[in-house]
mmCIF file of C-alpha atoms in Angstrom:
data_model
loop_
_atom_site.group_PDB
_atom_site.id
_atom_site.type_symbol
_atom_site.label_atom_id
_atom_site.label_comp_id
_atom_site.label_asym_id
_atom_site.label_seq_id
_atom_site.Cartn_x
_atom_site.Cartn_y
_atom_site.Cartn_z
ATOM 1 C CA ASP A 1 -30.184 70.470 -69.331
ATOM 2 C CA THR A 2 -33.877 70.352 -70.225
ATOM 3 C CA ARG A 3 -33.355 72.146 -73.539
ATOM 4 C CA LYS A 4 -30.960 69.451 -74.763
ATOM 5 C CA GLY A 5 -32.770 66.620 -72.995
ATOM 6 C CA LEU A 6 -29.671 65.656 -71.009
ATOM 7 C CA MET A 7 -29.118 64.611 -67.416
ATOM 8 C CA SER A 8 -25.754 63.868 -65.824
ATOM 9 C CA SER A 9 -24.273 63.269 -62.392
ATOM 10 C CA ASP A 10 -20.695 62.812 -61.224
ATOM 11 C CA ASP A 11 -21.912 60.444 -58.494
ATOM 12 C CA MET A 12 -25.058 58.779 -59.802
ATOM 13 C CA GLY A 13 -25.035 56.133 -57.071
ATOM 14 C CA SER A 14 -25.226 58.690 -54.275
ATOM 15 C CA PHE A 15 -27.698 60.872 -56.172
ATOM 16 C CA THR A 16 -30.170 58.001 -56.593
ATOM 17 C CA ASN A 17 -29.487 56.249 -53.271
ATOM 18 C CA LEU A 18 -32.619 54.855 -51.597
ATOM 19 C CA MET A 19 -30.851 52.035 -49.754
ATOM 20 C CA CYS A 20 -30.771 54.281 -46.690
ATOM 21 C CA LEU A 21 -34.403 53.173 -46.310
ATOM 22 C CA VAL A 22 -33.086 49.652 -45.659
ATOM 23 C CA GLN A 23 -30.160 50.645 -43.422
ATOM 24 C CA LYS A 24 -29.595 54.171 -42.177
ATOM 25 C CA GLY A 25 -26.510 55.767 -43.704
ATOM 26 C CA MET A 26 -25.927 52.945 -46.172
ATOM 27 C CA SER A 27 -24.370 53.611 -49.583
ATOM 28 C CA ASN A 28 -26.131 52.609 -52.791
ATOM 29 C CA GLY A 29 -25.218 48.926 -52.735
ATOM 30 C CA TYR A 30 -26.961 45.673 -51.935
ATOM 31 C CA LEU A 31 -28.782 44.527 -48.802
ATOM 32 C CA ASP A 32 -32.095 42.694 -48.637
ATOM 33 C CA GLY A 33 -32.742 43.820 -45.068
ATOM 34 C CA LEU A 34 -32.459 40.671 -42.960
ATOM 35 C CA PRO A 35 -31.590 42.275 -39.619
ATOM 36 C CA TYR A 36 -28.971 39.762 -38.479
ATOM 37 C CA VAL A 37 -26.512 41.229 -41.003
ATOM 38 C CA ARG A 38 -25.685 44.814 -41.886
ATOM 39 C CA VAL A 39 -23.338 46.641 -44.219
ATOM 40 C CA LYS A 40 -20.299 47.892 -42.331
ATOM 41 C CA GLU A 41 -18.416 49.507 -45.199
ATOM 42 C CA THR A 42 -18.741 50.097 -48.936
ATOM 43 C CA GLN A 43 -15.814 50.876 -51.218
ATOM 44 C CA MET A 44 -16.135 51.891 -54.867
ATOM 45 C CA THR A 45 -13.727 52.578 -57.688
ATOM 46 C CA GLY A 46 -14.067 55.656 -59.887
ATOM 47 C CA ASP A 47 -16.296 58.680 -59.543
ATOM 48 C CA GLY A 48 -19.648 57.206 -60.570
ATOM 49 C CA HIS A 49 -20.258 59.549 -63.517
ATOM 50 C CA ALA A 50 -23.291 58.763 -65.675
ATOM 51 C CA GLU A 51 -25.230 60.634 -68.337
ATOM 52 C CA PHE A 52 -28.643 60.142 -69.919
ATOM 53 C CA ASP A 53 -29.601 61.481 -73.349
ATOM 54 C CA PHE A 54 -33.386 61.340 -73.318
ATOM 55 C CA THR A 55 -33.704 62.681 -76.860
ATOM 56 C CA LYS A 56 -32.509 59.316 -78.210
ATOM 57 C CA TYR A 57 -35.677 57.795 -76.765
ATOM 58 C CA ASN A 58 -38.062 60.677 -77.470
ATOM 59 C CA ILE A 59 -38.537 61.108 -73.714
ATOM 60 C CA LYS A 60 -39.213 64.729 -72.844
ATOM 61 C CA ILE A 61 -38.131 66.455 -69.641
ATOM 62 C CA TYR A 62 -39.198 69.963 -68.671
ATOM 63 C CA GLY A 63 -37.876 72.656 -66.392
ATOM 64 C CA ASP A 64 -38.623 76.064 -64.937
ATOM 65 C CA SER A 65 -36.603 78.417 -62.777
ATOM 66 C CA GLY A 66 -36.107 75.943 -59.960
ATOM 67 C CA ASP A 67 -37.423 72.511 -60.870
ATOM 68 C CA VAL A 68 -37.043 69.754 -63.452
ATOM 69 C CA TYR A 69 -39.985 67.541 -64.391
ATOM 70 C CA PHE A 70 -39.675 63.944 -65.607
ATOM 71 C CA PRO A 71 -42.233 61.384 -66.748
ATOM 72 C CA GLU A 72 -43.063 59.431 -63.603
ATOM 73 C CA SER A 73 -41.925 56.043 -64.928
ATOM 74 C CA THR A 74 -38.621 57.445 -66.171
ATOM 75 C CA LEU A 75 -37.857 58.967 -62.801
ATOM 76 C CA SER A 76 -38.814 55.722 -61.081
ATOM 77 C CA ASP A 77 -36.529 53.675 -63.331
ATOM 78 C CA ILE A 78 -33.605 55.980 -62.571
ATOM 79 C CA PHE A 79 -34.095 55.611 -58.804
ATOM 80 C CA THR A 80 -35.147 51.952 -58.653
ATOM 81 C CA ASP A 81 -32.622 49.800 -56.794
ATOM 82 C CA LEU A 82 -31.824 46.161 -56.045
ATOM 83 C CA VAL A 83 -34.644 45.708 -53.529
ATOM 84 C CA TYR A 84 -37.464 47.179 -55.626
ATOM 85 C CA HIS A 85 -37.846 50.700 -54.294
ATOM 86 C CA TYR A 86 -39.911 52.255 -57.061
ATOM 87 C CA SER A 87 -43.108 54.098 -57.879
ATOM 88 C CA VAL A 88 -45.811 53.752 -60.514
ATOM 89 C CA CYS A 89 -48.919 55.620 -61.543
ATOM 90 C CA ASN A 90 -52.037 54.120 -63.103
ATOM 91 C CA GLY A 91 -53.363 57.491 -64.241
ATOM 92 C CA GLU A 92 -55.273 58.095 -61.018
ATOM 93 C CA THR A 93 -53.047 57.101 -58.099
ATOM 94 C CA PHE A 94 -49.330 57.170 -57.342
ATOM 95 C CA TYR A 95 -47.952 54.080 -55.616
ATOM 96 C CA PHE A 96 -44.626 54.059 -53.778
ATOM 97 C CA ASN A 97 -43.037 50.734 -52.920
ATOM 98 C CA SER A 98 -40.811 51.621 -49.984
ATOM 99 C CA VAL A 99 -41.621 49.417 -46.966
ATOM 100 C CA ASN A 100 -40.062 45.931 -46.840
ATOM 101 C CA PRO A 101 -39.948 46.051 -50.641
ATOM 102 C CA SER A 102 -38.330 42.651 -51.175
ATOM 103 C CA ASN A 103 -41.667 41.082 -50.238
ATOM 104 C CA GLN A 104 -43.619 43.258 -52.695
ATOM 105 C CA ASP A 105 -42.023 43.191 -56.118
ATOM 106 C CA ASN A 106 -45.185 44.129 -58.010
ATOM 107 C CA ILE A 107 -47.820 46.719 -57.263
ATOM 108 C CA SER A 108 -50.767 44.321 -57.443
ATOM 109 C CA MET A 109 -49.540 42.939 -54.103
ATOM 110 C CA ILE A 110 -50.202 46.398 -52.646
ATOM 111 C CA ASP A 111 -53.411 47.102 -54.554
ATOM 112 C CA PRO A 112 -55.031 44.244 -56.512
ATOM 113 C CA ASP A 113 -57.076 46.821 -58.448
ATOM 114 C CA TYR A 114 -54.019 48.822 -59.506
ATOM 115 C CA ALA A 115 -54.425 48.059 -63.227
ATOM 116 C CA LYS A 116 -58.184 48.710 -63.463
ATOM 117 C CA PRO A 117 -57.879 52.361 -64.605
ATOM 118 C CA ILE A 118 -55.416 51.231 -67.275
ATOM 119 C CA MET A 119 -57.849 48.615 -68.543
ATOM 120 C CA ASP A 120 -60.674 51.147 -68.518
ATOM 121 C CA LYS A 121 -58.753 53.337 -70.980
ATOM 122 C CA LEU A 122 -58.552 50.600 -73.637
ATOM 123 C CA ASP A 123 -60.798 50.982 -76.659
ATOM 124 C CA LYS A 124 -63.056 48.192 -77.920
ATOM 125 C CA ASP A 125 -60.132 46.603 -79.782
ATOM 126 C CA LEU A 126 -57.919 46.547 -76.655
ATOM 127 C CA ASN A 127 -55.809 49.425 -77.947
ATOM 128 C CA ARG A 128 -53.972 51.817 -75.647
ATOM 129 C CA PRO A 129 -53.760 55.573 -76.314
ATOM 130 C CA GLU A 130 -51.119 56.110 -78.995
ATOM 131 C CA ASP A 131 -48.901 58.395 -76.926
ATOM 132 C CA MET A 132 -48.853 55.970 -73.998
ATOM 133 C CA ALA A 133 -47.965 53.026 -76.239
ATOM 134 C CA GLU A 134 -45.090 55.005 -77.758
ATOM 135 C CA TYR A 135 -43.819 56.117 -74.359
ATOM 136 C CA ALA A 136 -44.015 52.591 -72.891
ATOM 137 C CA TYR A 137 -41.820 51.266 -75.708
ATOM 138 C CA ASN A 138 -39.308 54.104 -75.472
ATOM 139 C CA GLU A 139 -39.054 53.776 -71.702
ATOM 140 C CA LEU A 140 -38.480 50.033 -71.975
ATOM 141 C CA MET A 141 -35.591 50.620 -74.393
ATOM 142 C CA PHE A 142 -34.142 53.356 -72.151
ATOM 143 C CA SER A 143 -34.293 51.075 -69.109
ATOM 144 C CA PHE A 144 -32.548 48.144 -70.764
ATOM 145 C CA ASP A 145 -29.896 50.292 -72.418
ATOM 146 C CA HIS A 146 -28.876 51.859 -69.106
ATOM 147 C CA PHE A 147 -29.792 49.533 -66.246
ATOM 148 C CA TYR A 148 -29.471 45.987 -67.591
ATOM 149 C CA GLY A 149 -26.828 44.137 -65.570
ATOM 150 C CA PHE A 150 -25.360 41.893 -68.327
ATOM 151 C CA PRO A 151 -25.285 38.637 -66.316
ATOM 152 C CA GLY A 152 -23.567 36.802 -69.159
ATOM 153 C CA MET A 153 -25.816 33.887 -70.147
ATOM 154 C CA ALA A 154 -28.662 35.591 -72.020
ATOM 155 C CA VAL A 155 -29.078 35.168 -75.775
ATOM 156 C CA LEU A 156 -28.528 38.899 -76.396
ATOM 157 C CA ASN A 157 -26.207 39.762 -73.502
ATOM 158 C CA ASP A 158 -23.224 41.095 -75.498
ATOM 159 C CA GLU A 159 -25.376 42.484 -78.286
ATOM 160 C CA ILE A 160 -27.395 44.675 -75.905
ATOM 161 C CA LYS A 161 -24.160 45.980 -74.409
ATOM 162 C CA GLU A 162 -22.788 46.843 -77.840
ATOM 163 C CA LYS A 163 -25.874 48.109 -79.701
ATOM 164 C CA GLY A 164 -28.713 48.688 -77.254
ATOM 165 C CA LEU A 165 -31.802 46.501 -76.974
ATOM 166 C CA GLU A 166 -33.727 47.680 -80.040
ATOM 167 C CA GLN A 167 -30.888 47.196 -82.522
ATOM 168 C CA ALA A 168 -29.867 43.924 -80.889
ATOM 169 C CA LEU A 169 -33.379 42.559 -81.426
ATOM 170 C CA ILE A 170 -33.574 43.796 -85.016
ATOM 171 C CA ASP A 171 -30.180 42.337 -85.909
ATOM 172 C CA TYR A 172 -31.108 38.969 -84.399
ATOM 173 C CA GLY A 173 -33.480 38.298 -87.265
ATOM 174 C CA GLU A 174 -37.164 37.591 -87.811
ATOM 175 C CA GLU A 175 -37.879 36.673 -84.189
ATOM 176 C CA GLY A 176 -36.269 39.844 -82.872
ATOM 177 C CA GLU A 177 -37.967 42.050 -85.456
ATOM 178 C CA LYS A 178 -41.335 40.539 -84.533
ATOM 179 C CA THR A 179 -40.637 41.219 -80.862
ATOM 180 C CA VAL A 180 -39.972 44.893 -81.618
ATOM 181 C CA GLU A 181 -43.206 45.042 -83.615
ATOM 182 C CA LEU A 182 -45.196 43.550 -80.723
ATOM 183 C CA LEU A 183 -43.627 45.882 -78.163
ATOM 184 C CA LYS A 184 -44.489 48.912 -80.307
ATOM 185 C CA SER A 185 -48.095 47.843 -80.802
ATOM 186 C CA ARG A 186 -50.932 49.895 -79.353
ATOM 187 C CA ASN A 187 -52.825 46.650 -78.782
ATOM 188 C CA LEU A 188 -52.332 45.597 -75.169
ATOM 189 C CA ALA A 189 -52.538 41.877 -75.954
ATOM 190 C CA GLU A 190 -49.784 42.200 -78.557
ATOM 191 C CA TYR A 191 -47.673 44.324 -76.202
ATOM 192 C CA MET A 192 -47.964 41.770 -73.388
ATOM 193 C CA CYS A 193 -47.012 38.987 -75.794
ATOM 194 C CA GLY A 194 -44.023 41.092 -76.821
ATOM 195 C CA LEU A 195 -42.921 41.330 -73.191
ATOM 196 C CA GLY A 196 -43.206 37.565 -72.898
ATOM 197 C CA LYS A 197 -41.111 37.026 -76.038
ATOM 198 C CA LEU A 198 -38.529 39.557 -74.846
ATOM 199 C CA GLN A 199 -37.963 37.305 -71.824
ATOM 200 C CA LEU A 200 -36.645 34.602 -74.172
ATOM 201 C CA PHE A 201 -33.825 36.899 -75.290
ATOM 202 C CA VAL A 202 -32.778 38.071 -71.815
ATOM 203 C CA ASN A 203 -33.403 34.947 -69.734
ATOM 204 C CA ASP A 204 -30.265 34.232 -67.714
ATOM 205 C CA GLY A 205 -31.573 31.449 -65.511
ATOM 206 C CA GLY A 206 -33.293 33.521 -62.860
ATOM 207 C CA HIS A 207 -32.101 37.086 -62.321
ATOM 208 C CA THR A 208 -33.676 38.865 -65.299
ATOM 209 C CA VAL A 209 -37.463 38.719 -65.448
ATOM 210 C CA VAL A 210 -39.685 40.758 -67.749
ATOM 211 C CA ASP A 211 -42.549 40.884 -65.282
ATOM 212 C CA TYR A 212 -45.992 42.150 -66.237
ATOM 213 C CA ALA A 213 -47.844 40.506 -63.351
ATOM 214 C CA ASP A 214 -49.732 43.714 -62.561
ATOM 215 C CA LEU A 215 -51.366 43.633 -65.989
ATOM 216 C CA ALA A 216 -51.666 39.853 -66.099
ATOM 217 C CA ASN A 217 -53.571 39.823 -62.807
ATOM 218 C CA ALA A 218 -56.097 42.234 -64.282
ATOM 219 C CA LYS A 219 -56.662 40.342 -67.528
ATOM 220 C CA THR A 220 -60.230 40.208 -68.759
ATOM 221 C CA ASP A 221 -61.519 37.115 -70.540
ATOM 222 C CA GLU A 222 -61.342 39.025 -73.803
ATOM 223 C CA LEU A 223 -57.724 40.022 -73.233
ATOM 224 C CA LYS A 224 -56.736 36.515 -72.135
ATOM 225 C CA LYS A 225 -58.238 34.979 -75.270
ATOM 226 C CA ALA A 226 -56.429 37.517 -77.450
ATOM 227 C CA ILE A 227 -53.089 36.775 -75.758
ATOM 228 C CA ASP A 228 -53.558 33.009 -76.053
ATOM 229 C CA LYS A 229 -54.400 33.340 -79.758
ATOM 230 C CA ILE A 230 -51.320 35.474 -80.499
ATOM 231 C CA ASN A 231 -48.994 33.185 -78.546
ATOM 232 C CA GLU A 232 -50.355 30.132 -80.352
ATOM 233 C CA GLU A 233 -49.733 31.761 -83.731
ATOM 234 C CA LEU A 234 -46.202 32.805 -82.754
ATOM 235 C CA GLU A 235 -45.093 29.537 -81.146
ATOM 236 C CA PRO A 236 -43.387 28.075 -84.271
ATOM 237 C CA LEU A 237 -41.436 31.299 -84.873
ATOM 238 C CA TYR A 238 -39.848 31.415 -81.432
ATOM 239 C CA LYS A 239 -38.922 27.755 -80.921
ATOM 240 C CA ASN A 240 -35.277 28.320 -81.877
ATOM 241 C CA VAL A 241 -34.898 31.207 -79.416
ATOM 242 C CA GLU A 242 -36.256 29.095 -76.572
ATOM 243 C CA PHE A 243 -33.610 26.438 -77.147
ATOM 244 C CA GLU A 244 -30.672 28.639 -78.108
ATOM 245 C CA ASN A 245 -29.306 29.087 -74.628
ATOM 246 C CA ASP A 246 -27.611 25.711 -74.203
ATOM 247 C CA GLU A 247 -25.958 26.613 -70.903
ATOM 248 C CA ILE A 248 -29.222 27.320 -69.094
ATOM 249 C CA ARG A 249 -30.892 24.254 -70.589
ATOM 250 C CA GLU A 250 -27.984 22.022 -69.546
ATOM 251 C CA ARG A 251 -28.090 23.447 -66.029
ATOM 252 C CA TRP A 252 -31.707 22.435 -65.641
ATOM 253 C CA ARG A 253 -31.064 18.958 -67.041
ATOM 254 C CA SER A 254 -28.301 18.494 -64.484
ATOM 255 C CA HIS A 255 -30.554 19.927 -61.785
ATOM 256 C CA LEU A 256 -33.272 17.360 -62.478
ATOM 257 C CA ALA A 257 -30.763 14.498 -62.618
ATOM 258 C CA ARG A 258 -29.202 15.508 -59.308
ATOM 259 C CA THR A 259 -32.623 15.857 -57.691
ATOM 260 C CA LYS A 260 -33.475 12.232 -58.529
ATOM 261 C CA MET A 261 -30.055 10.995 -57.422
ATOM 262 C CA ARG A 262 -30.129 12.921 -54.142
ATOM 263 C CA ASP A 263 -33.677 11.899 -53.275
ATOM 264 C CA ASP A 264 -32.602 8.259 -53.492
ATOM 265 C CA VAL A 265 -29.819 8.939 -50.977
ATOM 266 C CA TYR A 266 -31.256 11.594 -48.652
ATOM 267 C CA LYS A 267 -34.882 10.409 -48.633
ATOM 268 C CA ASN A 268 -36.031 14.066 -48.683
ATOM 269 C CA GLU A 269 -34.233 14.835 -45.405
ATOM 270 C CA LYS A 270 -32.350 18.140 -45.074
ATOM 271 C CA TYR A 271 -29.957 16.999 -42.333
ATOM 272 C CA ILE A 272 -28.257 13.617 -42.610
ATOM 273 C CA LYS A 273 -25.521 11.977 -40.544
ATOM 274 C CA GLU A 274 -23.565 9.081 -42.003
ATOM 275 C CA GLY A 275 -20.421 7.737 -40.384
ATOM 276 C CA ASP A 276 -18.189 10.650 -39.407
ATOM 277 C CA THR A 277 -19.928 13.156 -41.708
ATOM 278 C CA ALA A 278 -22.994 15.369 -41.313
ATOM 279 C CA VAL A 279 -24.638 16.805 -44.428
ATOM 280 C CA TYR A 280 -27.026 19.750 -44.619
ATOM 281 C CA VAL A 281 -28.959 20.077 -47.899
ATOM 282 C CA LEU A 282 -29.285 23.729 -48.864
ATOM 283 C CA ASP A 283 -31.240 24.161 -52.105
ATOM 284 C CA SER A 284 -31.668 27.939 -51.915
ATOM 285 C CA PHE A 285 -30.760 30.992 -49.891
ATOM 286 C CA MET A 286 -34.396 32.047 -49.575
ATOM 287 C CA GLY A 287 -35.417 30.096 -46.480
ATOM 288 C CA PHE A 288 -36.212 32.968 -44.132
ATOM 289 C CA ASP A 289 -39.152 34.810 -42.619
ATOM 290 C CA MET A 290 -38.316 38.504 -42.995
ATOM 291 C CA ASP A 291 -41.281 39.663 -40.908
ATOM 292 C CA LYS A 292 -40.474 37.426 -37.925
ATOM 293 C CA TRP A 293 -36.796 38.376 -37.953
ATOM 294 C CA ASN A 294 -37.616 42.093 -38.139
ATOM 295 C CA LYS A 295 -40.105 41.788 -35.291
ATOM 296 C CA TYR A 296 -37.516 40.058 -33.088
ATOM 297 C CA TYR A 297 -34.797 42.633 -33.801
ATOM 298 C CA LYS A 298 -37.139 45.583 -33.272
ATOM 299 C CA GLU A 299 -39.156 44.340 -30.305
ATOM 300 C CA GLY A 300 -36.901 41.790 -28.624
ATOM 301 C CA GLY A 301 -38.371 38.818 -26.837
ATOM 302 C CA ALA A 302 -37.180 35.229 -26.891
ATOM 303 C CA ARG A 303 -34.416 34.286 -29.311
ATOM 304 C CA PRO A 304 -35.852 32.483 -32.375
ATOM 305 C CA THR A 305 -35.630 28.689 -32.262
ATOM 306 C CA ILE A 306 -36.654 25.751 -34.425
ATOM 307 C CA LEU A 307 -39.963 25.736 -32.546
ATOM 308 C CA THR A 308 -40.765 29.371 -33.422
ATOM 309 C CA MET A 309 -39.146 29.513 -36.880
ATOM 310 C CA ARG A 310 -39.249 25.933 -38.087
ATOM 311 C CA ASP A 311 -38.615 26.597 -41.792
ATOM 312 C CA ASP A 312 -35.839 29.171 -41.413
ATOM 313 C CA ASP A 313 -32.508 28.087 -42.951
ATOM 314 C CA ILE A 314 -30.259 29.972 -40.551
ATOM 315 C CA ILE A 315 -32.078 28.747 -37.434
ATOM 316 C CA ASN A 316 -32.005 25.155 -38.700
ATOM 317 C CA ILE A 317 -28.342 25.329 -39.689
ATOM 318 C CA ASP A 318 -27.429 26.822 -36.323
ATOM 319 C CA ALA A 319 -29.163 23.917 -34.558
ATOM 320 C CA CYS A 320 -27.542 21.330 -36.841
ATOM 321 C CA LEU A 321 -24.056 22.791 -36.356
ATOM 322 C CA LYS A 322 -24.526 22.580 -32.592
ATOM 323 C CA ASP A 323 -25.802 19.015 -32.902
ATOM 324 C CA ALA A 324 -22.757 18.027 -34.967
ATOM 325 C CA ASP A 325 -20.407 19.722 -32.489
ATOM 326 C CA SER A 326 -21.909 17.725 -29.636
ATOM 327 C CA ASP A 327 -21.643 14.393 -31.483
ATOM 328 C CA PRO A 328 -18.174 12.853 -30.929
ATOM 329 C CA ASP A 329 -18.551 10.679 -34.039
ATOM 330 C CA ILE A 330 -18.953 13.637 -36.417
ATOM 331 C CA LYS A 331 -15.669 14.941 -37.837
ATOM 332 C CA ASN A 332 -16.958 16.681 -40.992
ATOM 333 C CA PHE A 333 -19.871 18.999 -41.734
ATOM 334 C CA VAL A 334 -20.768 19.350 -45.425
ATOM 335 C CA PHE A 335 -23.248 21.687 -47.108
ATOM 336 C CA ASP A 336 -24.772 20.137 -50.224
ATOM 337 C CA CYS A 337 -25.440 23.163 -52.454
ATOM 338 C CA SER A 338 -25.370 21.168 -55.700
ATOM 339 C CA ASN A 339 -28.949 22.151 -56.528
ATOM 340 C CA ASN A 340 -28.935 25.599 -54.944
ATOM 341 C CA THR A 341 -30.938 28.068 -57.027
ATOM 342 C CA GLY A 342 -29.633 31.201 -55.291
ATOM 343 C CA GLY A 343 -31.403 33.781 -53.195
ATOM 344 C CA SER A 344 -30.504 36.473 -50.695
ATOM 345 C CA LEU A 345 -26.922 37.622 -50.223
ATOM 346 C CA ASP A 346 -27.890 38.481 -46.631
ATOM 347 C CA GLU A 347 -28.391 34.790 -45.882
ATOM 348 C CA VAL A 348 -25.126 33.916 -47.660
ATOM 349 C CA ALA A 349 -23.223 36.484 -45.574
ATOM 350 C CA MET A 350 -24.708 35.115 -42.354
ATOM 351 C CA LEU A 351 -23.943 31.538 -43.350
ATOM 352 C CA TYR A 352 -20.347 32.435 -44.224
ATOM 353 C CA SER A 353 -19.861 34.011 -40.803
ATOM 354 C CA MET A 354 -21.407 31.012 -39.038
ATOM 355 C CA ILE A 355 -19.058 28.626 -40.851
ATOM 356 C CA THR A 356 -15.868 30.653 -40.431
ATOM 357 C CA GLY A 357 -16.549 32.284 -37.074
ATOM 358 C CA ASN A 358 -15.592 35.612 -38.659
ATOM 359 C CA ARG A 359 -18.465 38.052 -38.326
ATOM 360 C CA GLU A 360 -17.221 40.058 -41.326
ATOM 361 C CA SER A 361 -17.510 38.993 -44.964
ATOM 362 C CA ILE A 362 -16.756 40.800 -48.213
ATOM 363 C CA PHE A 363 -18.735 40.580 -51.447
ATOM 364 C CA CYS A 364 -17.941 42.285 -54.745
ATOM 365 C CA MET A 365 -20.141 43.507 -57.575
ATOM 366 C CA GLU A 366 -20.095 45.906 -60.515
ATOM 367 C CA ASN A 367 -22.358 48.808 -61.451
ATOM 368 C CA ALA A 368 -23.214 48.291 -65.126
ATOM 369 C CA LEU A 369 -24.221 51.955 -65.544
ATOM 370 C CA THR A 370 -21.128 53.661 -64.105
ATOM 371 C CA GLY A 371 -18.622 50.827 -64.490
ATOM 372 C CA GLN A 372 -17.675 51.082 -60.824
ATOM 373 C CA LYS A 373 -16.359 48.035 -58.981
ATOM 374 C CA ILE A 374 -18.046 47.806 -55.571
ATOM 375 C CA SER A 375 -16.814 46.001 -52.473
ATOM 376 C CA GLU A 376 -19.224 45.639 -49.546
ATOM 377 C CA THR A 377 -18.179 44.470 -46.091
ATOM 378 C CA TYR A 378 -21.013 42.836 -44.161
ATOM 379 C CA GLU A 379 -21.022 42.063 -40.460
ATOM 380 C CA ALA A 380 -23.189 39.470 -38.765
ATOM 381 C CA ASP A 381 -24.793 39.152 -35.348
ATOM 382 C CA LEU A 382 -23.437 35.660 -34.749
ATOM 383 C CA ASN A 383 -25.237 34.966 -31.475
ATOM 384 C CA PHE A 384 -28.509 36.669 -32.466
ATOM 385 C CA ASP A 385 -28.499 38.937 -29.417
ATOM 386 C CA ARG A 386 -29.452 41.946 -31.590
ATOM 387 C CA LYS A 387 -25.981 43.455 -31.100
ATOM 388 C CA PHE A 388 -23.081 43.513 -33.535
ATOM 389 C CA ASP A 389 -20.453 43.150 -30.847
ATOM 390 C CA GLU A 390 -19.116 39.596 -30.932
#
């Protein structure tokens, strides 16, 4: 309803589904696109109803007899998914991030000069046009209020859920009020500092990042000096926010302590055999070469090995499991994930299937917008023959 500024859908997940670009016919769930796993089935609770009231954010939509028109960034935020399918416009060119998007999570990786037209529109005091500054703030609030995933450890996690981002920041106190002021500023240096300070309130240890790399990569000397000056002036104000999240801080302390302890034992080796036990050290689920795997699954050729994919976790683990199986002294195989920082669920699904011998695995998640509980069944190509038929 363009007159009331409302948009609703009884199945928002299907309406905005771009995951079919990763796997044909896939529902709107999660898959990074490593070709040795695929989604077999997705089950969801509820009907997926969602509604947006754009008037609350002074975001205008327009319509005629057959079409509805949205601001480009608003439409992109509605359709953006877990593997960074999105679009942006710098005032001159539209960019669509749709091919192997997990390797390109900011536009400057596609076009290093993306932000130049934006910089060219700044006045001598580094100010943006007033209407664009207002829209950027409103769109940021709209995005957080509807698409933030509430991971649980951020300083303002529950407050954003209850009040929305703007009110949560204001109610936090002086630091939050200053952040709102910076984010509303026409001055690009102040706005970028505001984005940096916002990260302090939503940092959850890795999955929420307020990323302005596209602008940061285009910083002029003048802009960089302005940002450094503002950050230096604000440093005393924000010290308490930086140290408020005890859980994240304690995690990193433990991480550093374990790193020192493990290095003394493992001597920086990833695969260790001691007595009747083999240990594989797995510090992330990001040890893969997406391009090489995709090339093999699309074009065929020789099966990947340690010689052709030396740094790939799955290839290395496969070789180590076979080595342990062939060693009569080894009775136990242990994965040391004590310092694992996370990564791709695709790799986790493959690893689970390799350990259990069951090519199917089930992972659960929740859609923060619709409230739906989602269960995805993955299946793995256990022998890497490019067929899901084991």
